[in-house]
Amino acid sequence: MRTAIPISDGRISPVFDAAKRLLLVDIENGREVWRTEQIVEEPELGPRARRVAEFGAEVLICGAISRPLEAMLLSAGVEVIPQTCGPVEDVLKAFISGRLTEQAYVMPGCCGRRRRFRGGPSEVGPGLWM
């Protein structure tokens, strides 16, 4: 599974709509098997969503994201795990181990209304998002 994470100074970028760098990580059998960083320069939402889909991302773990961009990503087949914060490596480990739903990774001020993720990387799929 290819997972995309917008990054800034070793942390999840606070707003995906304005993020400039994207970490792409392939996860197989509960382990990271490949990673690369890509530049994301598209300021408009449609091209930005298409770019993420072109990278082959199946999941986007991000901080804040506008509802239109989130809808475009979902339409492109990219699952979105919004309102996530913290050091990238910690968030990635939590995702792989199924612990990303812990309060430590929820952006400050978010009470979970849009937080929909329910499981780890082996559980992503239809029906797990509400």
C-alpha angles and dihedrals in degrees: 000000000000113000124192123205124180108225138198124173093342094309136093107277109252095228121029094198089068101032116128102192131049127195113211117200129181114212123194127174092351094308136101109245103170141008140180138166124234133190115238110201101161107116094183118081100231096052090042091054091046091050092054090049091048089056086061095244114168094179132031117199108194148149118239117352131179116250093238092053091045090052091050092051092048089050089052090054097257115135112221126214102188134185094040123146140172142075110332095234092050092048092048092050090048091050093049092049095045094248099113091108091069114118091242089074098047115103113254112265093026115118095190100261091133096027102110107156113120109178151009129288094281090057101052112120145093115329096026094091121069 
